[in-house]
Amino acid sequence: MEGEIKFLLDHDKEYFERYSLVISKGFQLSKDQEYENHINVLKKGNINKDSVVKVLAVGTGDGQAESIAVDAALSTFNTLHYTIVEQSEAEINKFKTLAETKKAEGHWRNVTFDFHHITVQQYLRDARHNGEQQCFDIIRCPESAYFFTNAGDIFVELYKMVNKGGMLWNAMTGGAGEQITMELARHFPLTVSLYGSSTLRGILGKRLPDVDFQVETTNYNIECEECFQEDSSDGNMALDFLTQILDFRKHASKEVVDSILAIMDKNSSRMADGKRYLADWQENVIILKK
């Protein structure tokens, strides 16, 4: 039944439940592939590996995905100081537990963590208020920039925090996910401020026209056949994540649901198992500070 929509980001438990489901459907690379991707990106910078390398990671969830970034950085640099900014209290507590477990097992001994249960907007505002000049060698925004308020201002501010030779590294969809969000924006006042990577690159081109930024693409095939089955629990949960709207099928009109499914169908292909797989991709936008 149609009604007032609820944004998935406002419901932590449901968000991460649906995120885990979509991950299981193919919305990730293997750990080895992710690790190699991280190593290749880190090589692009000119960071002194013998110093304490300072990292800021914005929007890390429970740390399972970010742990690959930590491992890759440790294989490249000797010592890390890792600042975590994550707005979900439940998820940041999981990350803290993960870090303690890793250290107890003999890993991550050369990493110190500074956890902040806060949004990036609040983090930057507090830094300005306290007169603190935060500086980092690596700033990572893994799939989190969609929800930055005044994203252009935030990226300019983050870029100013990057040390010479370091990098500002953003990851977000540049494929079907971006098309879906753009279609939803025609019907709802979304909480997202960026539709995807091409939106961000347009902002960066205007706000930081003289910087050196590189784009790398990672392709995903997400099994989505059940999204077309109205009575499928998993399909509806996957639709919730792809649209970032809780109980999307219940609260959006048939017209809107059909328009989203049409985008998915257009960007899907059937594999050997007869199921449709959504062709999506993530773009790493890497801004180097010279």
Coordinates of C-alpha atoms in Angstrom, one line a residue:
M1 CA 0.0 0.0 0.0
E2 CA 1.3 3.5 -0.8
G3 CA 2.3 5.7 2.0
E4 CA 5.0 7.9 3.4
I5 CA 8.4 6.5 2.5
K6 CA 11.1 5.7 5.0
F7 CA 14.7 6.0 4.1
L8 CA 16.7 2.9 4.8
L9 CA 19.7 4.8 6.2
D10 CA 17.5 5.9 9.2
H11 CA 17.1 2.2 10.2
D12 CA 20.5 0.7 11.0
K13 CA 19.4 -2.9 11.6
E14 CA 17.4 -3.1 8.4
Y15 CA 20.1 -1.3 6.4
F16 CA 22.9 -3.7 7.3
E17 CA 20.5 -6.7 7.0
R18 CA 19.8 -5.7 3.4
Y19 CA 23.4 -4.8 2.7
S20 CA 24.6 -8.2 3.8
L21 CA 22.0 -9.8 1.5
V22 CA 23.1 -7.8 -1.6
I23 CA 26.7 -8.7 -0.8
S24 CA 25.7 -12.3 -0.9
K25 CA 24.1 -11.8 -4.3
G26 CA 27.3 -10.6 -5.8
F27 CA 27.8 -7.0 -4.8
Q28 CA 31.5 -7.5 -4.0
L29 CA 34.7 -8.8 -5.3
S30 CA 36.6 -11.7 -3.7
K31 CA 38.8 -10.7 -0.8
D32 CA 41.9 -11.3 -2.9
Q33 CA 40.6 -9.1 -5.7
E34 CA 39.7 -6.3 -3.2
Y35 CA 43.1 -6.6 -1.6
E36 CA 44.9 -6.3 -5.0
N37 CA 42.7 -3.3 -5.9
H38 CA 43.7 -1.6 -2.6
I39 CA 47.4 -2.3 -3.2
N40 CA 47.2 -0.8 -6.7
V41 CA 45.5 2.3 -5.5
L42 CA 48.0 2.8 -2.6
K43 CA 50.9 2.7 -5.1
K44 CA 49.6 5.8 -6.8
G45 CA 50.4 8.0 -3.8
N46 CA 53.8 9.3 -2.7
I47 CA 53.6 8.5 1.0
N48 CA 56.6 8.0 3.2
K49 CA 56.2 4.3 4.3
D50 CA 58.6 4.8 7.2
S51 CA 56.4 7.4 8.9
V52 CA 53.2 6.9 10.8
V53 CA 50.7 6.9 8.0
K54 CA 47.5 8.7 9.0
V55 CA 44.3 7.4 7.5
L56 CA 40.7 8.8 7.8
A57 CA 37.9 6.4 6.8
V58 CA 34.4 7.7 6.5
G59 CA 31.5 5.3 6.7
T60 CA 33.0 1.9 7.5
G61 CA 30.1 -0.1 8.8
D62 CA 31.2 -3.0 11.0
G63 CA 34.8 -3.0 9.6
Q64 CA 34.6 -6.3 7.7
A65 CA 35.1 -4.6 4.4
E66 CA 37.5 -1.9 5.8
S67 CA 39.7 -4.6 7.3
I68 CA 40.9 -5.4 3.7
A69 CA 41.9 -1.8 3.4
V70 CA 43.8 -2.0 6.8
D71 CA 45.6 -5.2 5.7
A72 CA 46.6 -3.7 2.4
A73 CA 47.9 -0.5 4.0
L74 CA 49.9 -2.6 6.5
S75 CA 51.5 -4.5 3.7
T76 CA 52.6 -1.2 2.2
F77 CA 53.4 0.9 5.2
N78 CA 55.0 0.1 8.6
T79 CA 52.7 1.9 11.0
L80 CA 49.2 3.3 10.7
H81 CA 47.0 5.7 12.7
Y82 CA 43.4 5.0 11.6
T83 CA 40.6 7.5 12.3
I84 CA 37.2 6.0 11.9
V85 CA 34.1 8.1 11.3
E86 CA 30.9 6.0 11.3
Q87 CA 27.4 7.2 12.3
S88 CA 26.0 3.8 13.3
E89 CA 26.7 3.1 16.9
A90 CA 26.0 -0.6 16.5
E91 CA 28.3 -1.0 13.5
I92 CA 31.2 1.0 15.0
N93 CA 31.0 -1.1 18.1
K94 CA 31.4 -4.2 15.9
F95 CA 34.4 -2.6 14.3
K96 CA 36.0 -2.0 17.7
T97 CA 35.5 -5.6 18.6
L98 CA 37.0 -6.7 15.3
A99 CA 40.1 -4.5 15.9
E100 CA 40.5 -5.9 19.5
T101 CA 40.2 -9.5 18.1
K102 CA 42.7 -8.8 15.4
K103 CA 45.2 -7.4 17.9
A104 CA 44.7 -10.3 20.3
E105 CA 45.5 -12.7 17.4
G106 CA 48.7 -10.9 16.7
H107 CA 47.5 -8.8 13.7
W108 CA 47.2 -5.0 13.4
R109 CA 49.7 -4.5 16.2
N110 CA 51.1 -1.5 14.3
V111 CA 47.7 0.1 14.0
T112 CA 46.2 2.6 16.4
F113 CA 42.5 3.4 16.1
D114 CA 40.6 6.5 16.9
F115 CA 36.8 5.8 16.6
H116 CA 34.2 8.5 16.2
H117 CA 30.5 7.6 16.4
I118 CA 29.5 10.7 14.4
T119 CA 28.7 11.9 10.8
V120 CA 31.4 13.4 8.6
Q121 CA 29.6 16.7 8.8
Q122 CA 29.7 16.7 12.6
Y123 CA 33.4 15.5 12.5
L124 CA 34.4 18.4 10.3
R125 CA 32.2 20.9 12.2
D126 CA 33.8 19.9 15.5
A127 CA 37.3 20.2 14.0
R128 CA 36.5 23.7 12.8
H129 CA 35.0 24.6 16.2
N130 CA 38.0 23.3 18.1
G131 CA 40.5 25.0 15.7
E132 CA 42.1 21.6 15.0
Q133 CA 44.1 21.3 11.8
Q134 CA 43.6 17.6 10.9
C135 CA 46.0 16.2 8.3
F136 CA 45.9 12.7 6.8
D137 CA 47.9 10.8 4.2
I138 CA 44.9 8.9 3.0
I139 CA 41.2 9.8 3.3
R140 CA 38.8 7.1 2.2
C141 CA 35.0 7.5 1.6
P142 CA 33.9 3.9 0.8
E143 CA 30.3 4.0 -0.5
S144 CA 29.4 6.8 1.9
A145 CA 29.4 10.1 0.0
Y146 CA 25.8 9.7 -1.2
F147 CA 24.6 11.1 2.1
F148 CA 27.1 14.0 2.5
T149 CA 25.2 17.2 3.0
N150 CA 26.7 19.8 0.6
A151 CA 29.0 17.2 -0.9
G152 CA 31.1 19.8 -2.8
D153 CA 32.0 21.7 0.3
I154 CA 32.8 18.5 2.2
F155 CA 35.1 17.2 -0.6
V156 CA 36.9 20.5 -0.8
E157 CA 37.4 20.4 3.0
L158 CA 38.6 16.8 3.0
Y159 CA 41.0 17.6 0.2
K160 CA 42.5 20.4 2.2
M161 CA 43.2 17.8 5.0
V162 CA 45.3 15.6 2.7
N163 CA 49.1 15.8 3.2
K164 CA 51.3 16.4 0.2
G165 CA 51.8 13.1 -1.6
G166 CA 48.6 11.6 -0.2
M167 CA 45.2 10.9 -1.6
L168 CA 41.5 11.5 -1.2
W169 CA 39.8 8.2 -2.3
N170 CA 36.1 7.9 -2.9
A171 CA 34.2 4.8 -4.0
M172 CA 30.6 4.8 -5.2
T173 CA 28.4 3.4 -8.0
G174 CA 28.7 4.7 -11.5
G175 CA 26.3 2.2 -13.2
A176 CA 22.8 1.0 -12.7
G177 CA 22.7 2.1 -9.1
E178 CA 23.2 5.7 -10.2
Q179 CA 20.4 5.4 -12.8
I180 CA 18.1 4.0 -10.2
T181 CA 18.8 6.9 -7.8
M182 CA 18.3 9.5 -10.5
E183 CA 14.9 8.0 -11.4
L184 CA 13.9 8.0 -7.7
A185 CA 14.8 11.6 -7.4
R186 CA 12.1 12.4 -10.0
H187 CA 9.5 11.1 -7.5
F188 CA 10.9 11.6 -4.0
P189 CA 12.8 14.2 -2.0
L190 CA 15.8 11.9 -1.4
T191 CA 18.2 12.2 1.5
V192 CA 21.1 11.5 -0.9
S193 CA 23.0 14.5 -2.3
L194 CA 25.0 12.5 -4.9
Y195 CA 23.4 10.1 -7.4
G196 CA 26.7 8.4 -8.2
S197 CA 30.2 8.7 -9.4
S198 CA 29.5 10.8 -12.5
T199 CA 27.6 13.3 -10.3
L200 CA 30.7 13.5 -8.0
R201 CA 33.1 13.9 -10.9
G202 CA 31.0 16.8 -12.2
I203 CA 31.2 18.5 -8.8
L204 CA 34.9 17.9 -8.5
G205 CA 35.5 19.3 -12.0
K206 CA 34.0 22.6 -10.8
R207 CA 35.2 22.8 -7.2
L208 CA 38.7 21.3 -7.6
P209 CA 39.5 22.0 -11.3
D210 CA 43.2 21.9 -11.0
V211 CA 43.6 18.6 -9.1
D212 CA 44.9 15.3 -10.5
F213 CA 42.1 12.7 -10.2
Q214 CA 42.0 9.3 -11.6
V215 CA 39.0 6.9 -12.1
E216 CA 39.2 3.1 -11.9
T217 CA 36.1 0.9 -12.5
T218 CA 35.2 -2.3 -10.7
N219 CA 32.4 -4.4 -12.3
Y220 CA 29.8 -6.4 -10.4
N221 CA 27.0 -8.8 -11.4
I222 CA 24.3 -8.9 -8.8
E223 CA 21.8 -11.7 -9.0
C224 CA 18.4 -9.9 -9.0
E225 CA 15.9 -12.4 -10.4
E226 CA 13.8 -12.4 -7.2
C227 CA 13.5 -8.6 -7.3
F228 CA 11.0 -9.2 -10.1
Q229 CA 8.9 -11.5 -8.0
E230 CA 6.5 -9.5 -5.9
D231 CA 6.1 -12.1 -3.2
S232 CA 9.8 -12.8 -2.7
S233 CA 11.2 -11.7 0.7
D234 CA 14.8 -11.6 -0.5
G235 CA 13.8 -9.8 -3.7
N236 CA 12.0 -7.1 -1.8
M237 CA 14.9 -6.7 0.6
A238 CA 17.3 -6.3 -2.3
L239 CA 15.0 -3.7 -3.8
D240 CA 15.1 -1.9 -0.6
F241 CA 18.9 -1.7 -0.7
L242 CA 19.1 -0.7 -4.3
T243 CA 16.6 2.1 -3.8
Q244 CA 17.6 2.9 -0.2
I245 CA 13.9 3.0 0.7
L246 CA 12.6 0.7 3.5
D247 CA 9.7 -1.5 2.3
F248 CA 10.0 0.1 -1.1
R249 CA 7.5 -2.1 -2.9
K250 CA 4.8 -1.4 -0.2
H251 CA 5.1 2.3 -0.1
A252 CA 6.0 3.4 -3.7
S253 CA 3.4 3.6 -6.4
K254 CA 3.2 0.9 -9.0
E255 CA 4.4 3.4 -11.6
V256 CA 7.6 4.1 -9.6
V257 CA 8.2 0.4 -8.9
D258 CA 7.7 -0.5 -12.6
S259 CA 10.1 2.3 -13.6
I260 CA 12.8 0.9 -11.3
L261 CA 12.3 -2.6 -12.5
A262 CA 12.5 -1.4 -16.1
I263 CA 16.0 0.1 -15.3
M264 CA 17.1 -3.1 -13.7
D265 CA 15.8 -5.2 -16.6
K266 CA 17.6 -3.0 -19.1
N267 CA 20.9 -3.3 -17.2
S268 CA 20.6 -7.1 -16.6
S269 CA 21.4 -10.2 -18.6
R270 CA 20.5 -13.8 -18.0
M271 CA 23.3 -16.1 -17.0
A272 CA 23.6 -19.9 -17.5
D273 CA 21.4 -20.5 -14.4
G274 CA 18.6 -18.7 -16.1
K275 CA 18.5 -15.9 -13.6
R276 CA 18.9 -12.2 -14.3
Y277 CA 22.1 -10.5 -13.1
L278 CA 22.2 -6.7 -12.7
A279 CA 25.4 -5.2 -14.3
D280 CA 26.6 -2.5 -12.0
W281 CA 30.0 -1.0 -11.3
Q282 CA 31.8 0.9 -8.7
E283 CA 34.1 3.8 -9.6
N284 CA 37.1 4.6 -7.4
V285 CA 37.8 8.3 -7.8
I286 CA 41.4 8.9 -6.5
I287 CA 42.5 12.5 -6.0
L288 CA 46.3 12.8 -5.6
K289 CA 47.7 15.8 -3.6
K290 CA 50.9 17.0 -5.3

